[in-house]
Coordinates of C-alpha atoms in Angstrom, one line a residue:
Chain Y
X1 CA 64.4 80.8 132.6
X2 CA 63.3 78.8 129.2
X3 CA 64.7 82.4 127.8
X4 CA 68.1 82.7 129.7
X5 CA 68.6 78.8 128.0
X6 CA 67.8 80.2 124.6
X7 CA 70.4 83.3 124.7
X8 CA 72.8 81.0 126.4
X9 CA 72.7 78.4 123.8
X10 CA 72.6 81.1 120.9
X11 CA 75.9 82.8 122.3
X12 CA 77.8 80.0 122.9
X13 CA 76.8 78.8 119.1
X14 CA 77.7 82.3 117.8
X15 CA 81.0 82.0 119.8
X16 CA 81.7 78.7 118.0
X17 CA 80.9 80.3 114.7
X18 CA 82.9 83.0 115.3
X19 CA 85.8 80.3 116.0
X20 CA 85.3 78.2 112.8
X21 CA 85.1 81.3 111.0
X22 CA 88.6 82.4 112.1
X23 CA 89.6 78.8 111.7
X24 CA 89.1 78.8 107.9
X25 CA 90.1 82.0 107.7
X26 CA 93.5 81.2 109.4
X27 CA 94.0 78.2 106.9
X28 CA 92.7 80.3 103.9
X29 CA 95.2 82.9 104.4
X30 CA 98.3 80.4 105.2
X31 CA 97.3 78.8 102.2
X32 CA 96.7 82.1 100.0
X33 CA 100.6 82.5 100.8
X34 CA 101.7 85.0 97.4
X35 CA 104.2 84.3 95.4
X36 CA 107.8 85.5 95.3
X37 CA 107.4 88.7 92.7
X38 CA 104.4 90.5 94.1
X39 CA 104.7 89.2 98.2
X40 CA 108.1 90.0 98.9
X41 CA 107.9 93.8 98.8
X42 CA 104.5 93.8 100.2
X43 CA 105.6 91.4 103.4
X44 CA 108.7 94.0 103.5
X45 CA 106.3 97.0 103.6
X46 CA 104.4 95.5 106.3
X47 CA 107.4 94.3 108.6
X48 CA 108.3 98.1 108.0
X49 CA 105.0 99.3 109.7
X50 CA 104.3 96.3 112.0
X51 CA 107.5 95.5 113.0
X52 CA 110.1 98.5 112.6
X53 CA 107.2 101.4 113.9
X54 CA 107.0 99.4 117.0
X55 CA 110.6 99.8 118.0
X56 CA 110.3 102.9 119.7
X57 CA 108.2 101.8 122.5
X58 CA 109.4 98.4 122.5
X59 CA 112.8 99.8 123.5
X60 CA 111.6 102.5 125.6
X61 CA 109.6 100.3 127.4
X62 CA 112.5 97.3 127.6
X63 CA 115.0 99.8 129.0
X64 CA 112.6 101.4 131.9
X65 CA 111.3 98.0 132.9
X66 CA 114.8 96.7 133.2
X67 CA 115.7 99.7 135.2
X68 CA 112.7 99.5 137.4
X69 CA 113.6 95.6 138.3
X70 CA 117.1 96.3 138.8
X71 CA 115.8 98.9 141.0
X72 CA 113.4 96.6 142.9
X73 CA 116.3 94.0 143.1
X74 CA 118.6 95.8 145.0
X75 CA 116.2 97.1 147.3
X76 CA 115.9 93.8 148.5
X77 CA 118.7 91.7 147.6
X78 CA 120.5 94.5 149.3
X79 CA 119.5 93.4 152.7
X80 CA 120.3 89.8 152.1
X81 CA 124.2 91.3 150.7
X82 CA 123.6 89.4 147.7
X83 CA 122.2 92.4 145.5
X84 CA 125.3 90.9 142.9
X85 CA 122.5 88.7 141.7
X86 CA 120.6 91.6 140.4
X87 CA 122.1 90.5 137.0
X88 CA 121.0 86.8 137.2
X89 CA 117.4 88.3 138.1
X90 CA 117.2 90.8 135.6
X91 CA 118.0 88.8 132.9
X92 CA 115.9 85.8 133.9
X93 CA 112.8 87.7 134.4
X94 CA 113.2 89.4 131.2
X95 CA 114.5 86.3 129.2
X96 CA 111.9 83.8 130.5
X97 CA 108.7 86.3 131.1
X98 CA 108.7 89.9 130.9
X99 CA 110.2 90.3 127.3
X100 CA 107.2 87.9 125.7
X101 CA 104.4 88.8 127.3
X102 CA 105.0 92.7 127.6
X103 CA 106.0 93.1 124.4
X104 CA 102.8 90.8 123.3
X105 CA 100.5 93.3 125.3
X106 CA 102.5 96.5 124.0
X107 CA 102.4 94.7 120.4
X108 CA 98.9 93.9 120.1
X109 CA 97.8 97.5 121.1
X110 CA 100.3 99.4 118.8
X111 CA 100.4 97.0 115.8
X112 CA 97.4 94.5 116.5
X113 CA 94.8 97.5 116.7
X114 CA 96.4 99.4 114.0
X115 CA 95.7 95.9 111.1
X116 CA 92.0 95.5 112.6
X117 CA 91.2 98.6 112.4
X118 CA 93.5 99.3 108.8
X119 CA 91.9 96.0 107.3
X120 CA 88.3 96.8 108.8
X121 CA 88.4 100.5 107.1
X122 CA 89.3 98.9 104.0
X123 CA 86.2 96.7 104.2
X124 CA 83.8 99.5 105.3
X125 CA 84.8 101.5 102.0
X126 CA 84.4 98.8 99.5
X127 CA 88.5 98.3 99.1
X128 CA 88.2 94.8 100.0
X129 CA 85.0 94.1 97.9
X130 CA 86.6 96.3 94.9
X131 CA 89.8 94.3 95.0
X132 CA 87.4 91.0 94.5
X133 CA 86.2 92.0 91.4
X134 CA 89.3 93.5 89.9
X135 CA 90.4 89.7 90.3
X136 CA 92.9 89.9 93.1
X137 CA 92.3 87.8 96.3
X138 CA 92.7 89.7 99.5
X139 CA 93.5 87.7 101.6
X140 CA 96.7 87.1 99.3
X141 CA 97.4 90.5 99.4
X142 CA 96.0 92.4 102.2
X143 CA 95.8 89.9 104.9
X144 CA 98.7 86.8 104.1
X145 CA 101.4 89.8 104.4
X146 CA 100.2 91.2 107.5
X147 CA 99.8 87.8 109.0
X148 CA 103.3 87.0 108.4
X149 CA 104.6 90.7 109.1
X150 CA 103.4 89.9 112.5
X151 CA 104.3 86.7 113.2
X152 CA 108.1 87.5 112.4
X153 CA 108.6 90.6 114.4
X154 CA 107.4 90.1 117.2
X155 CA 110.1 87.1 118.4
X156 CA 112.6 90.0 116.7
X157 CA 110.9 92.7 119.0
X158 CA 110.9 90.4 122.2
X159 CA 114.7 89.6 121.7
X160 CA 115.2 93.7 121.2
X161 CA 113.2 94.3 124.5
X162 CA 115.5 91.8 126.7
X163 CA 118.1 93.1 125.0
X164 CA 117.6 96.6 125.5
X165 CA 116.2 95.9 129.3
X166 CA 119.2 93.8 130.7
X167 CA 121.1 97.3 129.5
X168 CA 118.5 99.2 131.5
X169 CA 119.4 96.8 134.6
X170 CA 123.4 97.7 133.9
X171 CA 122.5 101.6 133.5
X172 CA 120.5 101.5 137.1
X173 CA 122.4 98.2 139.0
X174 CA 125.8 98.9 138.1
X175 CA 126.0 102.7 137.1
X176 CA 124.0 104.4 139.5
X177 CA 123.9 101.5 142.5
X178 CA 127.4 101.0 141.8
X179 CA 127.1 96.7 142.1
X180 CA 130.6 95.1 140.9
X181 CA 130.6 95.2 137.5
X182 CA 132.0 92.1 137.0
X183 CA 129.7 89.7 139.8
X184 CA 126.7 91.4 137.8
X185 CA 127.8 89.8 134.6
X186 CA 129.4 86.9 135.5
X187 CA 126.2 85.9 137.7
X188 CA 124.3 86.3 134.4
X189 CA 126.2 84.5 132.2
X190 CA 126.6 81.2 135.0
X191 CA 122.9 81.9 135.5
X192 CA 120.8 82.4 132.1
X193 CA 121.1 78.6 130.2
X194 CA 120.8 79.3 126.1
X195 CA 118.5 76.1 125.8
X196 CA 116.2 76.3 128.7
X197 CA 115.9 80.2 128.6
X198 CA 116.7 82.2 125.8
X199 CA 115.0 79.6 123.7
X200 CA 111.8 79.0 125.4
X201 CA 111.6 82.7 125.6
X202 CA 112.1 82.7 122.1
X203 CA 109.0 80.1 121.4
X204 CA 106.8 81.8 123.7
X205 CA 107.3 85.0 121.2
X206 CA 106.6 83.1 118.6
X207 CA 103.4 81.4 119.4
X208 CA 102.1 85.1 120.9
X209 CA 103.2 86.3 117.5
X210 CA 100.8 83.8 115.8
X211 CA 97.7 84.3 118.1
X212 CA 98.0 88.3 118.0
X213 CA 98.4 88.5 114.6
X214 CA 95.6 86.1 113.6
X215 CA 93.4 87.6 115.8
X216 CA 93.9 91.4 114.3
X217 CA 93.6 90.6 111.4
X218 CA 90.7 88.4 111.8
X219 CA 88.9 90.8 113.6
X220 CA 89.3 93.1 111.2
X221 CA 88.4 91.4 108.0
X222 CA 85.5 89.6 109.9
X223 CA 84.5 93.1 111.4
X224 CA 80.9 94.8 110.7
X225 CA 81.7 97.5 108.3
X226 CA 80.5 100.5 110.2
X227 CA 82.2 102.8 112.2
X228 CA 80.6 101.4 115.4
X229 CA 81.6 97.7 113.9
X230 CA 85.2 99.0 113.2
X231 CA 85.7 100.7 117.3
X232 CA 84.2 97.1 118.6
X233 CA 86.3 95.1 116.7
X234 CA 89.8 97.3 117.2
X235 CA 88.3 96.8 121.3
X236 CA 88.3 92.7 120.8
X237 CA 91.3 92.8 119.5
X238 CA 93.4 94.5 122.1
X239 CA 91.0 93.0 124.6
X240 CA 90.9 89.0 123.0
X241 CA 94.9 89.1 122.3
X242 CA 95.3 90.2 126.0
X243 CA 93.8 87.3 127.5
X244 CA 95.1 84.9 124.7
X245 CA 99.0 86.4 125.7
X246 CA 98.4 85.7 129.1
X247 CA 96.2 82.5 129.6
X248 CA 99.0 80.7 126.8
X249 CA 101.6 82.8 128.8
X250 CA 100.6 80.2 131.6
X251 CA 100.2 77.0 129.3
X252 CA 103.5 77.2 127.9
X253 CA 105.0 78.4 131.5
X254 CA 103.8 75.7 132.8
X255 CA 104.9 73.2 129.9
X256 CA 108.6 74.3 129.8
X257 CA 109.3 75.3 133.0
X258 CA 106.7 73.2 135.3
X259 CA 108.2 69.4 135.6
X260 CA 109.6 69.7 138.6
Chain H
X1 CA 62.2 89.0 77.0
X2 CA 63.2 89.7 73.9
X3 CA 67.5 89.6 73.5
X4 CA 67.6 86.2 74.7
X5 CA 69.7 85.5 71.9
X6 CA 72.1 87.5 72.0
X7 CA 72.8 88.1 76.3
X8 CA 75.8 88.5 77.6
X9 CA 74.7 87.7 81.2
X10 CA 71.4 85.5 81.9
X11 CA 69.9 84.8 84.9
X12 CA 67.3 82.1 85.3
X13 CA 64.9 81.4 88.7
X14 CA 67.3 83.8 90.6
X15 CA 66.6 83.4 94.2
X16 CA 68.0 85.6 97.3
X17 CA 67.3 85.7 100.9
X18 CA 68.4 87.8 103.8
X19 CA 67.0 85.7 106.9
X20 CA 63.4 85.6 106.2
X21 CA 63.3 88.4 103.6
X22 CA 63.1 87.6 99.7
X23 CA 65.7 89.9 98.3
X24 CA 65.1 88.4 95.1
X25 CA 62.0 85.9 94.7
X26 CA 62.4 83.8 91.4
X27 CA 64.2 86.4 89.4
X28 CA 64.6 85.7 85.4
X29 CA 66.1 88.3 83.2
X30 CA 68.9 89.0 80.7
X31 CA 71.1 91.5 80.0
X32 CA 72.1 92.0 76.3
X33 CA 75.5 92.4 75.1
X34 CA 77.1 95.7 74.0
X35 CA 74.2 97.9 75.2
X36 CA 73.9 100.2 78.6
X37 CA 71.3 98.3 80.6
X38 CA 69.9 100.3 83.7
X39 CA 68.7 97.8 86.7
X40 CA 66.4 100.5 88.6
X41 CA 64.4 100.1 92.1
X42 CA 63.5 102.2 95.2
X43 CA 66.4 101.9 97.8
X44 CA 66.6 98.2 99.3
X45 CA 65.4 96.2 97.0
X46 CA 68.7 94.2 95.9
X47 CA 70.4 96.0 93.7
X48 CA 73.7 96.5 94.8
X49 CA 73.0 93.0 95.9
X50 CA 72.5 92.1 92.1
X51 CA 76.1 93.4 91.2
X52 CA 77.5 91.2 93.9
X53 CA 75.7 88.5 92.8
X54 CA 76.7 89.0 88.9
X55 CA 80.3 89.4 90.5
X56 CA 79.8 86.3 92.5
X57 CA 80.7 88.0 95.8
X58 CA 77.9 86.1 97.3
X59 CA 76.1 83.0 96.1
X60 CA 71.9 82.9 95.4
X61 CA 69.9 80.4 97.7
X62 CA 69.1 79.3 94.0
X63 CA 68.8 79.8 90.5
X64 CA 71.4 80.5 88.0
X65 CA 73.5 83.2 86.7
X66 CA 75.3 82.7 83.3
X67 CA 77.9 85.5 82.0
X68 CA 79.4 84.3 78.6
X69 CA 78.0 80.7 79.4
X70 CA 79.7 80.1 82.5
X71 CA 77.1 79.6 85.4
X72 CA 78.9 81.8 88.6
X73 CA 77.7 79.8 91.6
X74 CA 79.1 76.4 90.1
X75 CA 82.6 78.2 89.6
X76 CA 85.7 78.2 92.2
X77 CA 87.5 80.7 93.9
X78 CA 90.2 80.3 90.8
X79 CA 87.6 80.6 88.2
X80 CA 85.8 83.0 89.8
X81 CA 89.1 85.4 90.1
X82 CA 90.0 84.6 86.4
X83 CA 86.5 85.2 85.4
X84 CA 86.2 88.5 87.3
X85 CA 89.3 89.7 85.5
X86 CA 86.7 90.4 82.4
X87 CA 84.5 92.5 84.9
X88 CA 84.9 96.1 85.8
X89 CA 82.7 97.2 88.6
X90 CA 82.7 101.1 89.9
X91 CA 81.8 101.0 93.7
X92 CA 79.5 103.9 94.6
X93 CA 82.0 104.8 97.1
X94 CA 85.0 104.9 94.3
X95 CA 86.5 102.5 96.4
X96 CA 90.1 103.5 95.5
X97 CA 92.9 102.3 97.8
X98 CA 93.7 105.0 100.0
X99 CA 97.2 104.0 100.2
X100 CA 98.3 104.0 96.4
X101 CA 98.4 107.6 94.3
X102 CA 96.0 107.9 91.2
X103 CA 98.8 106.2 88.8
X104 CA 99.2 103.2 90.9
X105 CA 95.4 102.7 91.7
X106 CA 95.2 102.7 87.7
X107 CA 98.1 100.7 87.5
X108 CA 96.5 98.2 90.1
X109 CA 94.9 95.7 87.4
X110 CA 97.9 96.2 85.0
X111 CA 100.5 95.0 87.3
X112 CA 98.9 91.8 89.4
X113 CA 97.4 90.5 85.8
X114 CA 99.8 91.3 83.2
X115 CA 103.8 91.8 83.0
X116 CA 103.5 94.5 80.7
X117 CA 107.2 96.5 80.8
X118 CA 106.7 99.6 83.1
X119 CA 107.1 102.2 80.2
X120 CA 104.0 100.9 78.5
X121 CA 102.1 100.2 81.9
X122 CA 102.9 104.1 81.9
X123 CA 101.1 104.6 78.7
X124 CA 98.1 102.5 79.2
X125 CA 97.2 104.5 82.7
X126 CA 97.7 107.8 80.8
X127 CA 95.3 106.6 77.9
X128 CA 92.4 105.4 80.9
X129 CA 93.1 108.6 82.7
X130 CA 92.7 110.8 79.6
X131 CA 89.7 109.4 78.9
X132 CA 88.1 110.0 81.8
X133 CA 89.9 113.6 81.4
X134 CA 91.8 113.1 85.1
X135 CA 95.1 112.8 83.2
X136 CA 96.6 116.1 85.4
X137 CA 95.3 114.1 88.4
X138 CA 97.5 111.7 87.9
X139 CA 100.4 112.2 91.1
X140 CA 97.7 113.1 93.5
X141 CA 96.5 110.8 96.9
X142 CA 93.0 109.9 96.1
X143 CA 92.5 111.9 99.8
X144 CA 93.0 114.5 97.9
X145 CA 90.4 114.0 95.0
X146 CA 86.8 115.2 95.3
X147 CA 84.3 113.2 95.3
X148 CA 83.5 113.2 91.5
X149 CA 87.1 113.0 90.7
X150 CA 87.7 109.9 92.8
X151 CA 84.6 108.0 91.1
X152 CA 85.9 108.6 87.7
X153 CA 89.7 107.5 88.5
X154 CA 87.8 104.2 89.8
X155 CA 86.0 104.0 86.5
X156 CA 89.8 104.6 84.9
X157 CA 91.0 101.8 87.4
X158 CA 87.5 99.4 86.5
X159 CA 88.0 100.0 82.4
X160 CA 92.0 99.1 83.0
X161 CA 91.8 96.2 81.4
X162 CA 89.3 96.3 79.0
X163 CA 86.7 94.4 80.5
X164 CA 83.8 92.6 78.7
X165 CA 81.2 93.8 81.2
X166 CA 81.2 97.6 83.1
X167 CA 79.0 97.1 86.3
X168 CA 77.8 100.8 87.9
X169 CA 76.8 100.8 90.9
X170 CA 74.7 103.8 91.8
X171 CA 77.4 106.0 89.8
X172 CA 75.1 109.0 89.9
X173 CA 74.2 109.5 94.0
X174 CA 76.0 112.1 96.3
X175 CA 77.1 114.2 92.9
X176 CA 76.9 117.8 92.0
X177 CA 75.5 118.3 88.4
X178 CA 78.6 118.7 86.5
X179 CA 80.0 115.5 88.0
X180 CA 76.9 113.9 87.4
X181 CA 77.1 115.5 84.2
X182 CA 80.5 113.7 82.9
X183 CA 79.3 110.5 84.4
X184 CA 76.5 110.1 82.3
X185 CA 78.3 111.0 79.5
X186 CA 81.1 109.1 80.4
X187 CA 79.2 105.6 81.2
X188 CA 77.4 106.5 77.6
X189 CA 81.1 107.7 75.4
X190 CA 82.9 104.4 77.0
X191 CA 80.2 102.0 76.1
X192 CA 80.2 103.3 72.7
X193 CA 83.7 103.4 72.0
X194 CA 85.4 100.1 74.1
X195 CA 82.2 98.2 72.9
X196 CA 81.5 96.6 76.6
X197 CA 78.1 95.8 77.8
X198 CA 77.2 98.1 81.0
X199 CA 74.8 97.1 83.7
X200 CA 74.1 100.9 85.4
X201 CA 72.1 100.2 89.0
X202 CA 70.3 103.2 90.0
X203 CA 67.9 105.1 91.4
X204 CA 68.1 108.7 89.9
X205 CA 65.6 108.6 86.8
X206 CA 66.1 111.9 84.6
X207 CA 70.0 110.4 84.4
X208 CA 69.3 106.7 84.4
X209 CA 66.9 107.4 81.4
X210 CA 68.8 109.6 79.3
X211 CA 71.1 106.3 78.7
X212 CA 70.3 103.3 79.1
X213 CA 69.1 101.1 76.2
X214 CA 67.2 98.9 78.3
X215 CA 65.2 99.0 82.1
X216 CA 64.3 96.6 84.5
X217 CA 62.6 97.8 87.2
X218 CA 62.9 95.8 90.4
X219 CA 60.3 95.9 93.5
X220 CA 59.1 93.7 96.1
X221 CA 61.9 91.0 94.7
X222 CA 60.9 90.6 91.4
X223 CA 61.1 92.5 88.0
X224 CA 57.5 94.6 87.8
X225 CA 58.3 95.9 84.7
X226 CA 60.7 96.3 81.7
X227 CA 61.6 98.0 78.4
X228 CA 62.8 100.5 76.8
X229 CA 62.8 104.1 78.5
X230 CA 59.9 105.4 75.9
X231 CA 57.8 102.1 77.1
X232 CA 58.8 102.6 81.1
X233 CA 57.3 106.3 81.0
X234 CA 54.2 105.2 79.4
X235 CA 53.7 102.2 81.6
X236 CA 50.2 102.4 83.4
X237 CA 50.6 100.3 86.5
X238 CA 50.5 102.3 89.8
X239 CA 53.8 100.8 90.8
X240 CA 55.9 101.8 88.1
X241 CA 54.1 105.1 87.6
X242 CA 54.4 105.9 91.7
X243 CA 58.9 105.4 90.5
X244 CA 58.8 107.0 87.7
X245 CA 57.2 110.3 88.4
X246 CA 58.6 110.1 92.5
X247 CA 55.1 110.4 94.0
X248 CA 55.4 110.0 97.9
X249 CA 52.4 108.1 97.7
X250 CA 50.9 105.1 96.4
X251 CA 51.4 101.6 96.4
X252 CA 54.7 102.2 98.1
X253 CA 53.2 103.8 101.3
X254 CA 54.6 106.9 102.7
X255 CA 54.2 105.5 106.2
X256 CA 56.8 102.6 107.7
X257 CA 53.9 99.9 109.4
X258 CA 52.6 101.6 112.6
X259 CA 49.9 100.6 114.9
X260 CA 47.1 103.1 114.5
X261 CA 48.0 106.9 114.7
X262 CA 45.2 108.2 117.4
X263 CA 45.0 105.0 119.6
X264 CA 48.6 104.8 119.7
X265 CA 48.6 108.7 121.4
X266 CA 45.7 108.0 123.1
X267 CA 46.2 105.0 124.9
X268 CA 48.9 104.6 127.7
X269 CA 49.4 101.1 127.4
X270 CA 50.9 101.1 123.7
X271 CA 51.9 104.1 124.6
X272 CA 54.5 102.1 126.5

């Protein structure tokens, strides 16, 4: 019992170390922001592999889950006669939901993995200590880029994935199903508000942006530099930014679309 | 300890602690300026942790450590950076950046710390590189260097900008004898001709010996003996003799602390 107590209490303070830890690290990065000369082509190296390497799933993914709910929208709507709002549905289930939080998940396991376990190798072989003494802080130039690489594509990538998915919904609605063109977008456009929709969606990618991010790289530079140390902490990360996408998914759900 | 006056790093009442294990225990020594001094110890007895210390990648539970005057613990993470750029430290690992060819890993301390025009940035990393005799080297990934190669473009990278103090950290371990070979005569030709002071940390002797000026010998945290090379091999204590001459035996046991051999196979309980 008396011992249960103990490893309870010495988790949960290892967990709140863990959390301060990543707290000052969050700050010391933001703060380590580099300057102008040296940070701009490193930030636009990183957007390049965080951001522009993740397009091809992002927009493979976008266009079959927009065909797949167009596809699940008819079937039913279809019944009711009303399968013109297939468009309306579509859009507001990718705009409001499915473009933020699937492109989170798909984000944190293509890009989020790839930092920890990037910024993590780098520790284990000494790059990160070696950079220290040649006088150069890392977390200006190794972590403060990815950080920010991060947190600006992924609103870029969610807006791509609705894009890409509503056309998904056209290809398989209006192409193959053969709904009226012109119901399918006009229901859309009366349907989808730029204010309450496009920009909440918008937010939501931004604040999952700033959560996966921080936690890649956090993992990683705060990983155990073995190879057992590096797998664990590339496994919290996919596993930690999950839930994080998808408890705030419900926070901010709740906040902008919950006063009814 | 006799260059006190003239020491371009001093430490004073060093102490270091893992947890409950002394790393270093009240730790005073001094390493004189413009000479190779060699830091030597069995495996796991600090010395890496020494370098990082010098380098203030980690701060002592107490004492002080003074290079050119300036105490390292008291400094900031400003002074610290600006104070490291007068340090050169090769990693035992090489610790090149795998992303980065051999030019721009030399290059490295050039760019971020000076704005030297890119034609003489050129020049300066093919006078490093040709001095460590890697100059053909210099469009290759450091994937594809061996191991000896990659450790002597770090030393290239580490002497980039002529630092006041080269710190060598195990340089020797994992190489074949003709990479072993340059090194030592590498570590010795560089000290000689940029005029730095080098700290070597290290555990193989015949190399170790051949050039440093100087030895401390580390065990049990705390320096057990030091001098020159001549005085180290004619040191009588057990301790230093057991190093020395790499007896498996002595007062450095052979055997990890066990319960007792025979009752341990004979009796099922500890057996357990």
């Amino acid at each position: 019992m008396i011992d249960q107590v103990q490893r309870l209490g010495h988790e949960t303070l290892s967990v709140l170390a863990s959390l301060g830890r990543s707290g000052i690290f969050l700050l010391q990065s933001l703060w380590a922001w580099p300057n102008l000369r040296t940070g701009f082509p490193l930030l636009m190296k990183q957007l390049h592999s965080v951001g522009v390497l993740s397009l091809v799933i992002i927009v493979v993914s976008g266009l079959f889950i927009g065909m797949v709910l167009s596809l699940q929208g008819y079937t039913i709507l279809v019944d009711y006669g009303s399968e013109q709002a297939v468009g309306q549905m579509v859009a507001l289930s990718l705009v409001r939901e499915l473009s933020p939080v699937v492109t989170a998940l798909l984000f944190a396991g293509r890009a989020g993995s790839a930092l920890t376990a990037e910024i993590g190798l780098m520790k284990a072989t000494e790059q990160l200590s070696s950079m220290e003494m040649i006088g150069v802080d890392p977390l200006r130039r190794i972590v403060s880029p990815r950080f920010w690489a991060g947190f600006y594509s992924l609103p870029l990538l969610s807006m791509i994935f609705s894009v890409v998915g509503v056309w998904g919904g056209v290809l398989v609605g209006v192409e193959w199903l053969g709904i009226y063109e012109g119901s399918f977008w006009a229901n859309m456009q009366a349907a989808v508000d730029f204010r309450e929709d496009v920009v909440n969606g918008v937010i939501k990618a931004i604040a999952f942006g700033f959560v996966v991010t921080w936690i890649a790289v956090f993992q990683g530079y705060d990983c155990v530099p073995t190879s057992e140390g590096i797998s664990k902490a590339t496994t919290k990360t996919v596993v930690y930014a999950s839930l994080a996408i998808l408890g705030l998914d419900f926070l901010l759900t709740a906040l902008m679309f919950g006063d009814f | 300890m006799d260059q006190s006056s003239d020491a371009i790093v001093r430490i004073r009442g060093l102490t270091f602690r893992r947890g409950e294990r002394y790393i270093f225990n009240d730790v005073s020594f001094d390493i004189p300026r413009g000479q190779i001094t060699a830091v030597m110890g069995p495996s796991g007895t600090g010395k890496t942790t020494l370098l990082r210390l010098i380098g203030g990648q980690i701060r002592p539970d107490a004492g002080t450590i003074e290079v050119d005057g300036a105490n390292i613990p008291d400094l900031n993470r400003r002074e610290l950076f600006d104070i490291r750029e007068r340090m050169g430290m090769l990693f035992q690992s090489g610790a090149l950046f795998s992303d980065l060819s051999v030019f721009e890993n030399v290059a490295f301390p050039l760019r971020v710390h000076t704005r030297l025009p890119e034609d003489m940035i050129r020049d300066l990393v093919q006078i490093k590189l040709q001095s460590v005799g890697l100059r053909g080297a210099v469009k290759l990934m450091p994937s594809e260097l061996s191991g000896g190669m990659a450790r002597r473009v770090a030393l290239a990278r580490a002497i980039a900008l002529d630092p006041d103090i080269m710190m060598y950290d195990e340089p020797f371990t994992g190489q074949d004898p003709i990479a072993m070979g340059v090194l030592v005569k590498l570590i010795k030709s560089l000290n000689r001709a940029l005029g730095h002071s080098s700290i070597v940390v290290s555990h193989d002797i015949q190399e170790t010996l051949s050039i440093a000026d100087y030895i401390y010998l580390i065990a049990d945290a705390e320096v057990v003996a030091h001098g020159t090379p001549h005085d180290l091999l004619a040191e009588e204590s057990p301790k230093v003799k057991q190093f020395m001459q790499g007896l498996p035996d002595g007062p450095v046991p052979f055997h990890y602390p066990a319960d007792d051999y025979l009752s341990s196979l004979l009796d099922p309980e500890v057996r357990r």
